[in-house]
Amino acid sequence: MDLFETMIHHSSVRSFTQQELSAELKERLILAAQSASSSNFLQAFSLIEITDQKKRKAIEKIANFPVDNGNNGQFYIFVADLNKHANVLTLKEDSMEYLRTMESLVVAIVDATLAAQSMAVYAESVDLGICYVGGIRNDLFQMKEILDLPELTYPVFGMFIGYPAVKNEVKPRMPVNAVLGTNTYRSLTPELINSYDEEATAYYHGRRSNVQETNWSEKVHQHFEFPRRQNTSEFLKKQGFVF
């Protein structure tokens, strides 16, 4: 498939074969991540490859992620990282007041996310499968300990990459007119929501595994019916960020 076809056929992979990635392919994945756009060339992210099996199991437990997936494939953690920049400012004896702001944190999170998506697109272009793992944020303080994270860092998500054993069907995305506005914000109408729910219902009924009685609106309801990860702000303050 060409790149566009590869991108629109993305689906998460949660089961990988035992085939290992070559050293050359792993290097290309890292270079793809590093080649992503970066705000003001700050490159405010770090990557941590998790190879230690005890650490992988501990992280999978935190993330509540299927263990059969984690046994195979490469596993990377993407970290929003301003600690490197603190080192630079210390050497120059500059103030770190504006390094600790919410805007600086957002810049670092964006850099990490862009790097991850560049890695993901390249991976899928060479027939690998990927799965983002946001569940690593379920226990940020334990993740800090496992990864030896210094001040001014924040683990954004993990990513499994490997050769797919099983690949899920492509989830139907919203219609373009539900996400694209012209010169102004476009709100979702009840008609668009209902139409998309019908499409999502058909998808969940028809997929090969984990068939569900649900739709997009129900997924939204389930996600926001209770607060999640309420210690995030406490963690970030202890990591040296100022709100």
Short mmCIF file of C-alpha atoms in Angstrom, two decimals:
data_model
loop_
_atom_site.label_atom_id
_atom_site.label_comp_id
_atom_site.label_asym_id
_atom_site.label_seq_id
_atom_site.Cartn_x
_atom_site.Cartn_y
_atom_site.Cartn_z
CA MET A 1 0.00 0.00 0.00
CA ASP A 2 1.13 3.58 -0.55
CA LEU A 3 1.55 5.83 2.48
CA PHE A 4 -1.95 7.32 2.37
CA GLU A 5 -3.57 3.88 2.19
CA THR A 6 -1.37 2.72 5.05
CA MET A 7 -2.46 5.67 7.19
CA ILE A 8 -6.19 5.31 6.63
CA HIS A 9 -6.01 1.58 7.34
CA HIS A 10 -4.48 2.08 10.80
CA SER A 11 -5.74 -0.14 13.58
CA SER A 12 -4.24 -0.99 16.96
CA VAL A 13 -2.44 -4.32 17.30
CA ARG A 14 -2.61 -6.10 20.64
CA SER A 15 -1.03 -9.43 19.73
CA PHE A 16 2.40 -9.81 18.12
CA THR A 17 4.45 -12.68 16.76
CA GLN A 18 7.77 -13.70 18.30
CA GLN A 19 9.70 -12.33 15.31
CA GLU A 20 12.19 -9.77 16.56
CA LEU A 21 12.90 -6.43 14.94
CA SER A 22 16.35 -6.11 13.39
CA ALA A 23 18.82 -3.61 14.80
CA GLU A 24 18.60 -1.63 11.55
CA LEU A 25 14.80 -1.45 11.73
CA LYS A 26 14.87 -0.34 15.36
CA GLU A 27 17.35 2.40 14.47
CA ARG A 28 15.07 3.60 11.66
CA LEU A 29 12.12 3.73 14.04
CA ILE A 30 14.11 5.96 16.40
CA LEU A 31 15.30 8.17 13.55
CA ALA A 32 11.71 8.48 12.29
CA ALA A 33 10.65 9.66 15.74
CA GLN A 34 13.50 12.15 15.96
CA SER A 35 12.65 13.57 12.54
CA ALA A 36 9.22 14.79 13.62
CA SER A 37 8.49 18.50 13.90
CA SER A 38 9.61 20.09 17.17
CA SER A 39 8.58 23.42 18.66
CA ASN A 40 11.46 25.89 18.35
CA PHE A 41 13.81 22.91 17.78
CA LEU A 42 13.64 22.13 21.50
CA GLN A 43 13.26 18.36 20.89
CA ALA A 44 11.66 18.18 24.31
CA PHE A 45 11.12 14.44 24.56
CA SER A 46 12.99 11.28 25.46
CA LEU A 47 12.46 7.64 24.56
CA ILE A 48 12.95 4.72 26.92
CA GLU A 49 13.03 1.21 25.47
CA ILE A 50 11.85 -1.36 28.02
CA THR A 51 13.67 -4.68 27.62
CA ASP A 52 13.82 -5.85 31.24
CA GLN A 53 11.05 -8.42 31.65
CA LYS A 54 10.37 -7.54 35.30
CA LYS A 55 9.90 -3.90 34.37
CA ARG A 56 7.68 -4.83 31.42
CA LYS A 57 5.46 -6.93 33.65
CA ALA A 58 5.28 -4.16 36.26
CA ILE A 59 4.34 -1.59 33.63
CA GLU A 60 1.76 -3.91 32.06
CA LYS A 61 0.18 -4.32 35.50
CA ILE A 62 0.01 -0.54 35.97
CA ALA A 63 -1.45 -0.09 32.49
CA ASN A 64 -3.89 -3.01 32.89
CA PHE A 65 -2.66 -4.21 29.51
CA PRO A 66 -2.90 -7.78 28.11
CA VAL A 67 0.19 -9.72 29.09
CA ASP A 68 0.11 -11.86 25.92
CA ASN A 69 0.81 -8.69 23.93
CA GLY A 70 3.69 -7.54 26.07
CA ASN A 71 5.64 -10.78 25.80
CA ASN A 72 6.49 -9.93 22.19
CA GLY A 73 7.33 -6.78 20.28
CA GLN A 74 9.40 -3.75 21.25
CA PHE A 75 8.08 -1.51 24.01
CA TYR A 76 8.92 2.19 24.19
CA ILE A 77 7.91 4.88 26.67
CA PHE A 78 7.61 8.44 25.33
CA VAL A 79 8.57 11.03 27.91
CA ALA A 80 7.89 14.76 27.80
CA ASP A 81 11.33 15.95 28.82
CA LEU A 82 12.47 19.40 29.95
CA ASN A 83 15.19 18.05 32.22
CA LYS A 84 17.70 18.25 29.37
CA HIS A 85 16.88 21.92 28.95
CA ALA A 86 17.29 22.50 32.69
CA ASN A 87 20.82 21.14 32.29
CA VAL A 88 21.49 23.69 29.55
CA LEU A 89 20.12 26.58 31.60
CA THR A 90 22.14 25.49 34.63
CA LEU A 91 25.33 25.51 32.59
CA LYS A 92 24.52 29.00 31.36
CA GLU A 93 23.49 30.08 34.89
CA ASP A 94 20.10 31.15 33.54
CA SER A 95 16.80 31.24 35.40
CA MET A 96 14.51 28.20 35.06
CA GLU A 97 11.36 30.15 35.98
CA TYR A 98 9.81 29.91 32.53
CA LEU A 99 10.95 26.34 31.98
CA ARG A 100 8.52 25.18 34.67
CA THR A 101 5.34 26.69 33.20
CA MET A 102 2.25 24.91 31.90
CA GLU A 103 3.02 26.16 28.37
CA SER A 104 6.48 24.59 28.52
CA LEU A 105 4.93 21.32 29.65
CA VAL A 106 2.43 21.45 26.77
CA VAL A 107 5.30 22.02 24.31
CA ALA A 108 7.09 18.94 25.65
CA ILE A 109 3.94 16.79 25.50
CA VAL A 110 3.33 17.90 21.90
CA ASP A 111 6.94 17.12 20.95
CA ALA A 112 6.65 13.63 22.46
CA THR A 113 3.35 13.01 20.70
CA LEU A 114 4.60 14.15 17.30
CA ALA A 115 7.67 11.93 17.67
CA ALA A 116 5.49 8.96 18.58
CA GLN A 117 3.17 9.42 15.63
CA SER A 118 6.11 9.70 13.23
CA MET A 119 7.42 6.42 14.60
CA ALA A 120 3.97 4.84 14.30
CA VAL A 121 3.48 5.90 10.68
CA TYR A 122 6.89 4.58 9.67
CA ALA A 123 6.27 1.32 11.54
CA GLU A 124 2.99 0.70 9.75
CA SER A 125 4.53 1.63 6.40
CA VAL A 126 6.88 -1.37 6.75
CA ASP A 127 4.08 -3.74 7.84
CA LEU A 128 4.64 -3.55 11.57
CA GLY A 129 1.80 -3.09 14.02
CA ILE A 130 1.61 -0.59 16.87
CA CYS A 131 -0.46 0.07 19.96
CA TYR A 132 -0.36 3.18 22.13
CA VAL A 133 -0.56 2.51 25.89
CA GLY A 134 -1.91 5.50 27.79
CA GLY A 135 -2.51 3.30 30.82
CA ILE A 136 1.05 3.87 32.01
CA ARG A 137 -0.36 7.07 33.56
CA ASN A 138 -2.56 5.01 35.90
CA ASP A 139 0.22 5.22 38.51
CA LEU A 140 2.60 8.04 37.66
CA PHE A 141 4.56 7.81 40.89
CA GLN A 142 5.29 4.13 40.35
CA MET A 143 6.27 4.82 36.73
CA LYS A 144 8.68 7.50 37.96
CA GLU A 145 10.31 4.92 40.20
CA ILE A 146 10.48 2.19 37.53
CA LEU A 147 11.96 4.53 34.93
CA ASP A 148 14.18 6.59 37.29
CA LEU A 149 12.59 9.77 35.95
CA PRO A 150 14.25 13.02 37.01
CA GLU A 151 12.59 16.37 37.68
CA LEU A 152 10.78 18.11 34.80
CA THR A 153 9.82 14.90 33.01
CA TYR A 154 6.41 13.32 32.42
CA PRO A 155 5.71 9.85 30.94
CA VAL A 156 3.06 10.52 28.29
CA PHE A 157 2.35 7.00 26.96
CA GLY A 158 3.94 3.76 25.88
CA MET A 159 3.95 2.11 22.47
CA PHE A 160 4.24 -1.53 21.51
CA ILE A 161 5.72 -2.19 18.05
CA GLY A 162 6.11 -5.57 16.37
CA TYR A 163 4.97 -7.96 13.70
CA PRO A 164 1.19 -8.43 14.01
CA ALA A 165 -0.16 -11.85 14.94
CA VAL A 166 -3.70 -10.48 14.63
CA LYS A 167 -4.80 -7.11 13.31
CA ASN A 168 -8.18 -5.63 14.19
CA GLU A 169 -10.59 -4.20 11.68
CA VAL A 170 -10.30 -0.47 11.02
CA LYS A 171 -12.62 1.54 13.26
CA PRO A 172 -14.81 3.96 11.32
CA ARG A 173 -13.78 7.55 11.93
CA MET A 174 -16.15 10.50 12.12
CA PRO A 175 -17.22 11.95 8.78
CA VAL A 176 -15.02 14.82 7.64
CA ASN A 177 -17.81 17.36 8.12
CA ALA A 178 -17.90 16.42 11.81
CA VAL A 179 -14.30 17.50 12.39
CA LEU A 180 -13.59 20.13 9.72
CA GLY A 181 -14.74 23.71 10.08
CA THR A 182 -14.06 26.57 7.68
CA ASN A 183 -12.79 29.74 9.36
CA THR A 184 -14.65 28.88 12.56
CA TYR A 185 -15.28 26.00 14.93
CA ARG A 186 -17.83 23.44 13.79
CA SER A 187 -20.02 21.92 16.50
CA LEU A 188 -21.37 18.39 16.36
CA THR A 189 -25.09 18.30 15.56
CA PRO A 190 -27.50 15.66 16.94
CA GLU A 191 -27.95 14.39 13.38
CA LEU A 192 -24.21 13.82 12.91
CA ILE A 193 -23.93 12.14 16.31
CA ASN A 194 -26.82 9.75 15.61
CA SER A 195 -25.53 8.92 12.14
CA TYR A 196 -22.04 8.19 13.43
CA ASP A 197 -23.42 6.10 16.30
CA GLU A 198 -25.21 3.89 13.77
CA GLU A 199 -21.96 3.35 11.89
CA ALA A 200 -20.06 2.60 15.11
CA THR A 201 -22.74 0.15 16.23
CA ALA A 202 -22.41 -1.76 12.96
CA TYR A 203 -18.63 -1.89 13.43
CA TYR A 204 -18.81 -3.29 16.97
CA HIS A 205 -21.41 -5.86 15.90
CA GLY A 206 -19.44 -7.00 12.88
CA ARG A 207 -15.84 -7.25 14.00
CA ARG A 208 -14.13 -10.62 14.35
CA SER A 209 -13.29 -10.41 18.05
CA ASN A 210 -14.55 -8.65 21.19
CA VAL A 211 -18.00 -7.97 19.72
CA GLN A 212 -19.81 -5.33 21.77
CA GLU A 213 -23.24 -3.75 22.11
CA THR A 214 -22.06 -0.15 22.05
CA ASN A 215 -21.45 2.93 19.91
CA TRP A 216 -19.38 6.10 19.98
CA SER A 217 -21.68 8.06 22.29
CA GLU A 218 -21.69 5.19 24.77
CA LYS A 219 -17.88 5.08 24.70
CA VAL A 220 -17.81 8.82 25.44
CA HIS A 221 -20.24 8.32 28.33
CA GLN A 222 -18.20 5.46 29.79
CA HIS A 223 -14.97 7.43 29.62
CA PHE A 224 -16.29 10.55 31.35
CA GLU A 225 -18.68 9.03 33.89
CA PHE A 226 -16.03 9.12 36.64
CA PRO A 227 -12.78 11.04 37.23
CA ARG A 228 -9.57 9.41 36.04
CA ARG A 229 -5.96 9.66 37.20
CA GLN A 230 -6.67 12.31 39.80
CA ASN A 231 -3.06 12.48 41.01
CA THR A 232 -1.75 13.91 37.72
CA SER A 233 -1.54 17.49 38.97
CA GLU A 234 0.08 16.35 42.23
CA PHE A 235 2.67 14.38 40.25
CA LEU A 236 3.45 17.28 37.93
CA LYS A 237 3.90 19.69 40.85
CA LYS A 238 6.32 17.28 42.48
CA GLN A 239 8.15 17.04 39.15
CA GLY A 240 8.82 20.78 39.38
CA PHE A 241 6.11 22.28 37.19
CA VAL A 242 4.29 25.43 38.32
CA PHE A 243 0.60 25.98 37.71
#
